[in-house]
Amino acid sequence: MNAATRTPGLNPPTAHLRVVSDRDAPTTPGIRLSGVSKTYRTRDGDVPSLRPLDFHINAGEFFVVVGPSGCGKSTLLKMISGLLPPSSGKIFVEGEAVTKPHGNVGIVFQNSLLLPWRNILNNVMLPIDMRRLSRKEYLPRAKSLIKLVGLEGFEKKLPWQLSGGMQQRASICRALVHDPKIILMDEPFGALDAMTRERMNVELMRIQRETGKTVLLITHSIPEAVFLADRVLVMTERPGAIAAIYDVPLPRPRSLDAMADPVFSELVQRIRKHFFSQSAID
Ligand code: ADP
Ligand code: MG
């Protein structure tokens, strides 16, 4: 985005807030969903959770999904990771149909879910052990990731000896250690205090830039979504559908100063309006 398009007065204020459609899809996207829906069948009856969704995420894109509590965000992530089958439709990751849990993704859950009896290094190495990959081969990678997130020196500590933010950073290393092309994150910073959360946002953007990964992050924080994303998908209340997809034309690399940019506040407000008619977002 060039500076002229953001100069107030030269353009209509929302000219850059382009709502994008799936027609912009590239031929080989990182992730593609085609008619994907989910209805949970329970003893008490059917729970429709997601209406049929069609969208794509570009390879190397930072894509953020924002939506109210219970709209099906976690369901969406579980289906993309192959942990949960959709009720209809097809999911493609790197061009291949998802039919079972696959090795090409790393997942970060809301709480870090580190194993309490494993030290930080061995928690980070868990995907290597589970996939029976060579420890020797991946150990240097684990160590360099630990360094990348600023946890050098804490390799031998147990999770309880680290702060919540540090544990979450370790779980990001764990998601990256087997070098998956795609990182799926389900409200990864929900449990953190505001300041740690901002620091983690900056950290995550840096890691994504340095590794070129495709990231799908779920959040219920609209400012966090706009700050991090190349594009933001806004979901409706359950059963979730796509309300809109927005381009975020803030230049990269972004620092926390990006939140002072008029484009940032305009986009945050624009997305908030989707929820005015709904109950508060979480
Ligand atoms: P979100 O992550 O957006 O808060 P979820 O994907 O966790 O939403 O859930 C979407 C809806 O599906 C919710 O109404 C929830 O109650 C329902 N749901 C989630 N998991 C199950 C399940 N295993 N069985 C039945 N209903 C479920
Ligand atoms: Mg959830």
mmCIF file of C-alpha atoms and ligand atoms in Angstrom:
data_model
loop_
_atom_site.group_PDB
_atom_site.id
_atom_site.type_symbol
_atom_site.label_atom_id
_atom_site.label_comp_id
_atom_site.label_asym_id
_atom_site.label_seq_id
_atom_site.Cartn_x
_atom_site.Cartn_y
_atom_site.Cartn_z
ATOM 1 C CA MET A 1 0.000 0.000 0.000
ATOM 2 C CA ASN A 2 1.520 3.341 -0.886
ATOM 3 C CA ALA A 3 1.380 6.385 1.337
ATOM 4 C CA ALA A 4 -0.911 8.359 -0.975
ATOM 5 C CA THR A 5 -3.801 5.960 -0.545
ATOM 6 C CA ARG A 6 -3.651 6.562 3.205
ATOM 7 C CA THR A 7 -3.446 10.338 3.137
ATOM 8 C CA PRO A 8 -6.616 11.701 4.704
ATOM 9 C CA GLY A 9 -8.605 13.857 2.326
ATOM 10 C CA LEU A 10 -7.197 12.322 -0.849
ATOM 11 C CA ASN A 11 -9.442 9.302 -0.728
ATOM 12 C CA PRO A 12 -12.788 8.367 0.695
ATOM 13 C CA PRO A 13 -11.978 7.200 4.239
ATOM 14 C CA THR A 14 -12.864 3.575 3.662
ATOM 15 C CA ALA A 15 -11.586 3.213 0.090
ATOM 16 C CA HIS A 16 -8.827 0.826 1.233
ATOM 17 C CA LEU A 17 -11.115 -1.372 3.349
ATOM 18 C CA ARG A 18 -11.668 -3.843 0.605
ATOM 19 C CA VAL A 19 -13.980 -6.724 1.321
ATOM 20 C CA VAL A 20 -12.421 -9.623 -0.499
ATOM 21 C CA SER A 21 -14.188 -12.639 -1.879
ATOM 22 C CA ASP A 22 -13.045 -16.126 -2.712
ATOM 23 C CA ARG A 23 -12.826 -15.126 -6.355
ATOM 24 C CA ASP A 24 -9.385 -13.784 -5.431
ATOM 25 C CA ALA A 25 -8.251 -17.344 -4.707
ATOM 26 C CA PRO A 26 -4.832 -18.393 -6.019
ATOM 27 C CA THR A 27 -4.492 -21.727 -7.847
ATOM 28 C CA THR A 28 -2.469 -23.464 -5.101
ATOM 29 C CA PRO A 29 -3.468 -21.905 -1.792
ATOM 30 C CA GLY A 30 -2.090 -22.894 1.600
ATOM 31 C CA ILE A 31 -5.560 -23.857 2.808
ATOM 32 C CA ARG A 32 -8.862 -24.028 0.945
ATOM 33 C CA LEU A 33 -12.343 -24.795 2.266
ATOM 34 C CA SER A 34 -15.148 -25.691 -0.066
ATOM 35 C CA GLY A 35 -18.670 -25.951 1.334
ATOM 36 C CA VAL A 36 -17.368 -26.996 4.767
ATOM 37 C CA SER A 37 -20.041 -27.210 7.468
ATOM 38 C CA LYS A 38 -20.348 -28.873 10.855
ATOM 39 C CA THR A 39 -23.310 -30.142 12.812
ATOM 40 C CA TYR A 40 -22.522 -31.979 16.048
ATOM 41 C CA ARG A 41 -24.814 -34.963 16.558
ATOM 42 C CA THR A 42 -25.487 -35.293 20.278
ATOM 43 C CA ARG A 43 -27.852 -37.354 22.422
ATOM 44 C CA ASP A 44 -29.905 -34.202 22.920
ATOM 45 C CA GLY A 45 -30.147 -33.594 19.190
ATOM 46 C CA ASP A 46 -28.194 -31.859 16.466
ATOM 47 C CA VAL A 47 -26.087 -28.778 17.197
ATOM 48 C CA PRO A 48 -25.469 -26.860 13.954
ATOM 49 C CA SER A 49 -22.129 -25.158 14.552
ATOM 50 C CA LEU A 50 -20.927 -23.952 11.159
ATOM 51 C CA ARG A 51 -22.863 -23.108 8.033
ATOM 52 C CA PRO A 52 -21.131 -24.075 4.748
ATOM 53 C CA LEU A 53 -17.930 -22.050 4.449
ATOM 54 C CA ASP A 54 -15.947 -21.254 1.318
ATOM 55 C CA PHE A 55 -12.645 -19.438 1.655
ATOM 56 C CA HIS A 56 -8.935 -19.833 1.105
ATOM 57 C CA ILE A 57 -5.759 -18.856 2.914
ATOM 58 C CA ASN A 58 -2.713 -18.040 0.796
ATOM 59 C CA ALA A 59 0.575 -19.809 1.399
ATOM 60 C CA GLY A 60 2.670 -17.559 3.650
ATOM 61 C CA GLU A 61 -0.334 -15.500 4.696
ATOM 62 C CA PHE A 62 -1.139 -14.370 8.233
ATOM 63 C CA PHE A 63 -4.879 -15.039 8.330
ATOM 64 C CA VAL A 64 -6.989 -14.249 11.387
ATOM 65 C CA VAL A 65 -10.516 -15.415 12.185
ATOM 66 C CA VAL A 66 -12.499 -13.305 14.622
ATOM 67 C CA GLY A 67 -15.959 -14.114 15.911
ATOM 68 C CA PRO A 68 -18.194 -14.320 18.964
ATOM 69 C CA SER A 69 -17.946 -17.086 21.550
ATOM 70 C CA GLY A 70 -19.510 -20.342 20.377
ATOM 71 C CA CYS A 71 -19.643 -19.410 16.675
ATOM 72 C CA GLY A 72 -17.560 -22.416 15.672
ATOM 73 C CA LYS A 73 -13.995 -21.038 15.573
ATOM 74 C CA SER A 74 -12.415 -23.980 17.417
ATOM 75 C CA THR A 75 -14.518 -26.384 15.380
ATOM 76 C CA LEU A 76 -13.111 -24.804 12.218
ATOM 77 C CA LEU A 77 -9.540 -25.175 13.436
ATOM 78 C CA LYS A 78 -10.028 -28.794 14.494
ATOM 79 C CA MET A 79 -11.436 -29.647 11.061
ATOM 80 C CA ILE A 80 -8.527 -27.978 9.243
ATOM 81 C CA SER A 81 -6.043 -29.895 11.407
ATOM 82 C CA GLY A 82 -7.823 -33.152 10.558
ATOM 83 C CA LEU A 83 -8.802 -33.867 14.178
ATOM 84 C CA LEU A 84 -12.523 -33.576 13.374
ATOM 85 C CA PRO A 85 -14.355 -34.528 10.171
ATOM 86 C CA PRO A 86 -16.623 -31.911 8.567
ATOM 87 C CA SER A 87 -20.317 -32.754 8.117
ATOM 88 C CA SER A 88 -20.109 -31.594 4.508
ATOM 89 C CA GLY A 89 -17.581 -30.147 2.110
ATOM 90 C CA LYS A 90 -13.869 -30.552 1.526
ATOM 91 C CA ILE A 91 -10.709 -29.083 3.070
ATOM 92 C CA PHE A 92 -7.438 -28.891 1.193
ATOM 93 C CA VAL A 93 -4.092 -28.174 2.836
ATOM 94 C CA GLU A 94 -1.268 -27.498 0.397
ATOM 95 C CA GLY A 95 -3.504 -28.877 -2.338
ATOM 96 C CA GLU A 96 -4.194 -32.203 -0.564
ATOM 97 C CA ALA A 97 -7.592 -33.211 0.783
ATOM 98 C CA VAL A 98 -7.626 -33.467 4.582
ATOM 99 C CA THR A 99 -9.010 -36.817 5.728
ATOM 100 C CA LYS A 100 -7.063 -37.419 8.954
ATOM 101 C CA PRO A 101 -4.607 -35.585 11.237
ATOM 102 C CA HIS A 102 -1.686 -34.624 9.050
ATOM 103 C CA GLY A 103 1.962 -33.799 9.683
ATOM 104 C CA ASN A 104 1.984 -30.535 7.811
ATOM 105 C CA VAL A 105 0.458 -28.461 10.599
ATOM 106 C CA GLY A 106 1.578 -27.253 13.999
ATOM 107 C CA ILE A 107 -1.121 -26.408 16.524
ATOM 108 C CA VAL A 108 -1.077 -23.942 19.420
ATOM 109 C CA PHE A 109 -4.026 -24.230 21.790
ATOM 110 C CA GLN A 110 -5.518 -21.634 24.124
ATOM 111 C CA ASN A 111 -3.523 -22.808 27.096
ATOM 112 C CA SER A 112 -0.031 -23.955 26.366
ATOM 113 C CA LEU A 113 -0.766 -27.605 27.293
ATOM 114 C CA LEU A 114 2.858 -28.332 28.124
ATOM 115 C CA LEU A 115 3.480 -31.702 29.777
ATOM 116 C CA PRO A 116 4.331 -30.887 33.415
ATOM 117 C CA TRP A 117 6.902 -33.674 33.789
ATOM 118 C CA ARG A 118 8.887 -32.759 30.669
ATOM 119 C CA ASN A 119 11.374 -29.900 30.747
ATOM 120 C CA ILE A 120 11.024 -27.061 28.219
ATOM 121 C CA LEU A 121 13.386 -28.591 25.678
ATOM 122 C CA ASN A 122 11.611 -31.961 25.851
ATOM 123 C CA ASN A 123 8.211 -30.313 25.594
ATOM 124 C CA VAL A 124 9.386 -28.547 22.449
ATOM 125 C CA MET A 125 10.736 -31.894 21.149
ATOM 126 C CA LEU A 126 7.409 -33.695 21.731
ATOM 127 C CA PRO A 127 6.263 -33.624 18.064
ATOM 128 C CA ILE A 128 9.629 -35.148 17.087
ATOM 129 C CA ASP A 129 9.251 -37.977 19.629
ATOM 130 C CA MET A 130 5.621 -38.567 18.684
ATOM 131 C CA ARG A 131 6.483 -38.770 14.982
ATOM 132 C CA ARG A 132 9.527 -40.931 15.760
ATOM 133 C CA LEU A 133 11.774 -38.503 13.909
ATOM 134 C CA SER A 134 15.483 -38.269 14.616
ATOM 135 C CA ARG A 135 16.151 -36.434 17.898
ATOM 136 C CA LYS A 136 19.703 -35.781 16.789
ATOM 137 C CA GLU A 137 18.533 -34.156 13.570
ATOM 138 C CA TYR A 138 15.917 -31.910 15.179
ATOM 139 C CA LEU A 139 17.679 -30.948 18.411
ATOM 140 C CA PRO A 140 19.568 -28.004 16.850
ATOM 141 C CA ARG A 141 16.299 -26.736 15.378
ATOM 142 C CA ALA A 142 14.540 -26.980 18.755
ATOM 143 C CA LYS A 143 17.378 -25.060 20.365
ATOM 144 C CA SER A 144 17.388 -22.325 17.740
ATOM 145 C CA LEU A 145 13.606 -21.900 18.070
ATOM 146 C CA ILE A 146 13.976 -21.637 21.846
ATOM 147 C CA LYS A 147 16.554 -18.920 21.216
ATOM 148 C CA LEU A 148 14.284 -17.201 18.674
ATOM 149 C CA VAL A 149 11.540 -16.773 21.278
ATOM 150 C CA GLY A 150 13.963 -15.652 23.995
ATOM 151 C CA LEU A 151 13.862 -18.786 26.166
ATOM 152 C CA GLU A 152 17.551 -19.612 25.936
ATOM 153 C CA GLY A 153 18.770 -20.796 29.333
ATOM 154 C CA PHE A 154 15.355 -22.209 30.294
ATOM 155 C CA GLU A 155 15.706 -25.512 28.368
ATOM 156 C CA LYS A 156 16.069 -27.595 31.548
ATOM 157 C CA LYS A 157 13.300 -25.850 33.506
ATOM 158 C CA LEU A 158 9.929 -27.472 34.098
ATOM 159 C CA PRO A 159 6.825 -25.634 32.820
ATOM 160 C CA TRP A 160 5.728 -24.457 36.299
ATOM 161 C CA GLN A 161 9.039 -22.628 36.665
ATOM 162 C CA LEU A 162 8.089 -20.337 33.741
ATOM 163 C CA SER A 163 5.545 -17.508 33.481
ATOM 164 C CA GLY A 164 2.386 -17.962 31.406
ATOM 165 C CA GLY A 165 3.863 -15.940 28.550
ATOM 166 C CA MET A 166 7.047 -18.019 28.549
ATOM 167 C CA GLN A 167 5.032 -21.265 28.539
ATOM 168 C CA GLN A 168 3.029 -19.999 25.586
ATOM 169 C CA ARG A 169 6.262 -19.137 23.751
ATOM 170 C CA ALA A 170 7.479 -22.688 24.406
ATOM 171 C CA SER A 171 4.250 -24.049 22.938
ATOM 172 C CA ILE A 172 4.832 -21.946 19.821
ATOM 173 C CA CYS A 173 8.286 -23.574 19.499
ATOM 174 C CA ARG A 174 6.620 -26.965 19.881
ATOM 175 C CA ALA A 175 4.237 -26.126 17.023
ATOM 176 C CA LEU A 176 7.160 -25.124 14.784
ATOM 177 C CA VAL A 177 9.784 -27.750 15.637
ATOM 178 C CA HIS A 178 8.830 -30.356 13.012
ATOM 179 C CA ASP A 179 8.861 -27.534 10.427
ATOM 180 C CA PRO A 180 5.196 -27.682 9.417
ATOM 181 C CA LYS A 181 4.219 -25.352 6.598
ATOM 182 C CA ILE A 182 1.089 -24.289 8.441
ATOM 183 C CA ILE A 183 0.544 -23.060 11.997
ATOM 184 C CA LEU A 184 -2.958 -23.167 13.481
ATOM 185 C CA MET A 185 -3.496 -21.150 16.664
ATOM 186 C CA ASP A 186 -6.675 -21.213 18.745
ATOM 187 C CA GLU A 187 -6.873 -18.075 20.911
ATOM 188 C CA PRO A 188 -3.241 -18.638 21.900
ATOM 189 C CA PHE A 189 -2.945 -15.510 24.027
ATOM 190 C CA GLY A 190 -6.344 -15.563 25.716
ATOM 191 C CA ALA A 191 -4.966 -16.335 29.154
ATOM 192 C CA LEU A 192 -2.260 -13.671 29.137
ATOM 193 C CA ASP A 193 -2.272 -10.199 30.648
ATOM 194 C CA ALA A 194 -2.597 -7.308 28.187
ATOM 195 C CA MET A 195 1.070 -6.316 28.161
ATOM 196 C CA THR A 196 2.405 -9.842 27.734
ATOM 197 C CA ARG A 197 -0.178 -10.373 25.046
ATOM 198 C CA GLU A 198 1.034 -7.364 23.043
ATOM 199 C CA ARG A 199 4.612 -8.539 23.354
ATOM 200 C CA MET A 200 3.595 -12.004 22.176
ATOM 201 C CA ASN A 201 1.802 -10.488 19.186
ATOM 202 C CA VAL A 202 4.953 -8.666 18.107
ATOM 203 C CA GLU A 203 7.008 -11.807 18.708
ATOM 204 C CA LEU A 204 4.661 -13.971 16.680
ATOM 205 C CA MET A 205 4.698 -11.545 13.753
ATOM 206 C CA ARG A 206 8.477 -11.589 13.797
ATOM 207 C CA ILE A 207 8.592 -15.406 13.834
ATOM 208 C CA GLN A 208 6.098 -15.580 10.990
ATOM 209 C CA ARG A 209 8.141 -13.129 8.936
ATOM 210 C CA GLU A 210 11.372 -14.969 9.614
ATOM 211 C CA THR A 211 9.988 -18.429 8.872
ATOM 212 C CA GLY A 212 7.511 -17.578 6.080
ATOM 213 C CA LYS A 213 4.860 -19.886 7.564
ATOM 214 C CA THR A 214 1.178 -19.817 6.732
ATOM 215 C CA VAL A 215 -0.609 -18.843 9.950
ATOM 216 C CA LEU A 216 -4.283 -19.227 10.823
ATOM 217 C CA LEU A 217 -4.956 -17.572 14.160
ATOM 218 C CA ILE A 218 -8.267 -17.467 15.973
ATOM 219 C CA THR A 219 -9.092 -14.700 18.400
ATOM 220 C CA HIS A 220 -12.043 -12.848 19.843
ATOM 221 C CA SER A 221 -10.004 -9.646 20.112
ATOM 222 C CA ILE A 222 -10.718 -7.367 17.160
ATOM 223 C CA PRO A 223 -7.640 -5.133 17.723
ATOM 224 C CA GLU A 224 -5.419 -8.220 17.950
ATOM 225 C CA ALA A 225 -6.910 -9.516 14.691
ATOM 226 C CA VAL A 226 -6.289 -6.267 12.813
ATOM 227 C CA PHE A 227 -2.807 -5.817 14.266
ATOM 228 C CA LEU A 228 -1.636 -9.288 13.225
ATOM 229 C CA ALA A 229 -3.455 -10.103 10.036
ATOM 230 C CA ASP A 230 -2.926 -9.782 6.329
ATOM 231 C CA ARG A 231 -6.646 -10.550 6.136
ATOM 232 C CA VAL A 232 -9.338 -10.852 8.796
ATOM 233 C CA LEU A 233 -12.300 -13.182 8.410
ATOM 234 C CA VAL A 234 -15.253 -12.010 10.493
ATOM 235 C CA MET A 235 -17.718 -14.698 11.575
ATOM 236 C CA THR A 236 -21.363 -14.408 12.524
ATOM 237 C CA GLU A 237 -22.977 -15.912 15.617
ATOM 238 C CA ARG A 238 -23.540 -19.687 15.721
ATOM 239 C CA PRO A 239 -24.032 -21.406 13.422
ATOM 240 C CA GLY A 240 -21.031 -19.467 12.152
ATOM 241 C CA ALA A 241 -20.898 -18.114 8.619
ATOM 242 C CA ILE A 242 -18.590 -15.617 6.933
ATOM 243 C CA ALA A 243 -19.785 -12.072 7.624
ATOM 244 C CA ALA A 244 -16.875 -10.480 5.709
ATOM 245 C CA ILE A 245 -13.207 -10.803 4.876
ATOM 246 C CA TYR A 246 -11.092 -7.642 5.157
ATOM 247 C CA ASP A 247 -7.675 -6.797 3.778
ATOM 248 C CA VAL A 248 -5.411 -5.153 6.358
ATOM 249 C CA PRO A 249 -3.283 -2.716 4.366
ATOM 250 C CA LEU A 250 -0.975 -1.750 7.256
ATOM 251 C CA PRO A 251 2.668 -1.935 6.099
ATOM 252 C CA ARG A 252 5.022 -4.592 7.512
ATOM 253 C CA PRO A 253 7.044 -4.975 9.608
ATOM 254 C CA ARG A 254 4.536 -3.635 12.137
ATOM 255 C CA SER A 255 5.350 -2.354 15.585
ATOM 256 C CA LEU A 256 2.826 -1.496 18.303
ATOM 257 C CA ASP A 257 2.801 1.996 16.715
ATOM 258 C CA ALA A 258 0.650 0.506 13.943
ATOM 259 C CA MET A 259 -2.245 0.680 16.426
ATOM 260 C CA ALA A 260 -2.041 4.476 16.238
ATOM 261 C CA ASP A 261 -2.501 4.404 12.460
ATOM 262 C CA PRO A 262 -5.923 5.737 11.330
ATOM 263 C CA VAL A 263 -6.266 2.673 9.079
ATOM 264 C CA PHE A 264 -6.023 0.498 12.195
ATOM 265 C CA SER A 265 -8.771 2.255 14.149
ATOM 266 C CA GLU A 266 -11.002 2.535 11.096
ATOM 267 C CA LEU A 267 -10.775 -1.183 10.464
ATOM 268 C CA VAL A 268 -11.324 -2.054 14.126
ATOM 269 C CA GLN A 269 -14.464 0.082 14.156
ATOM 270 C CA ARG A 270 -15.657 -1.345 10.896
ATOM 271 C CA ILE A 271 -15.324 -4.909 12.226
ATOM 272 C CA ARG A 272 -16.952 -3.983 15.548
ATOM 273 C CA LYS A 273 -20.026 -2.863 13.650
ATOM 274 C CA HIS A 274 -20.597 -6.490 12.630
ATOM 275 C CA PHE A 275 -21.281 -7.280 16.261
ATOM 276 C CA PHE A 276 -23.495 -4.302 17.159
ATOM 277 C CA SER A 277 -26.586 -6.245 16.269
ATOM 278 C CA GLN A 278 -25.247 -9.351 18.030
ATOM 279 C CA SER A 279 -24.519 -9.846 21.700
ATOM 280 C CA ALA A 280 -21.104 -8.662 22.933
ATOM 281 C CA ILE A 281 -18.094 -10.521 21.613
ATOM 282 C CA ASP A 282 -17.258 -12.879 24.504
HETATM 283 P P1 ADP B 1 -15.870 -21.173 19.503
HETATM 284 O O1 ADP B 1 -14.521 -21.776 19.453
HETATM 285 O O2 ADP B 1 -16.137 -20.173 18.427
HETATM 286 O O3 ADP B 1 -16.203 -20.588 20.849
HETATM 287 P P2 ADP B 1 -16.737 -23.945 19.189
HETATM 288 O O4 ADP B 1 -16.216 -24.325 17.868
HETATM 289 O O5 ADP B 1 -16.001 -24.426 20.360
HETATM 290 O O6 ADP B 1 -16.949 -22.354 19.241
HETATM 291 O O7 ADP B 1 -18.243 -24.443 19.296
HETATM 292 C C1 ADP B 1 -19.241 -24.057 18.380
HETATM 293 C C2 ADP B 1 -20.578 -24.584 18.844
HETATM 294 O O8 ADP B 1 -20.584 -26.003 18.750
HETATM 295 C C3 ADP B 1 -20.895 -24.225 20.277
HETATM 296 O O9 ADP B 1 -22.233 -23.866 20.360
HETATM 297 C C4 ADP B 1 -20.622 -25.490 21.055
HETATM 298 O O10 ADP B 1 -21.478 -25.621 22.135
HETATM 299 C C5 ADP B 1 -20.887 -26.565 20.019
HETATM 300 N N1 ADP B 1 -19.989 -27.701 20.237
HETATM 301 C C6 ADP B 1 -18.631 -27.672 20.243
HETATM 302 N N2 ADP B 1 -18.119 -28.892 20.450
HETATM 303 C C7 ADP B 1 -19.181 -29.721 20.576
HETATM 304 C C8 ADP B 1 -19.319 -31.131 20.786
HETATM 305 N N3 ADP B 1 -18.251 -31.944 20.904
HETATM 306 N N4 ADP B 1 -20.576 -31.636 20.865
HETATM 307 C C9 ADP B 1 -21.653 -30.832 20.727
HETATM 308 N N5 ADP B 1 -21.598 -29.521 20.518
HETATM 309 C C10 ADP B 1 -20.389 -28.956 20.442
HETATM 310 MG MG MG B 2 -12.994 -21.831 20.851
#
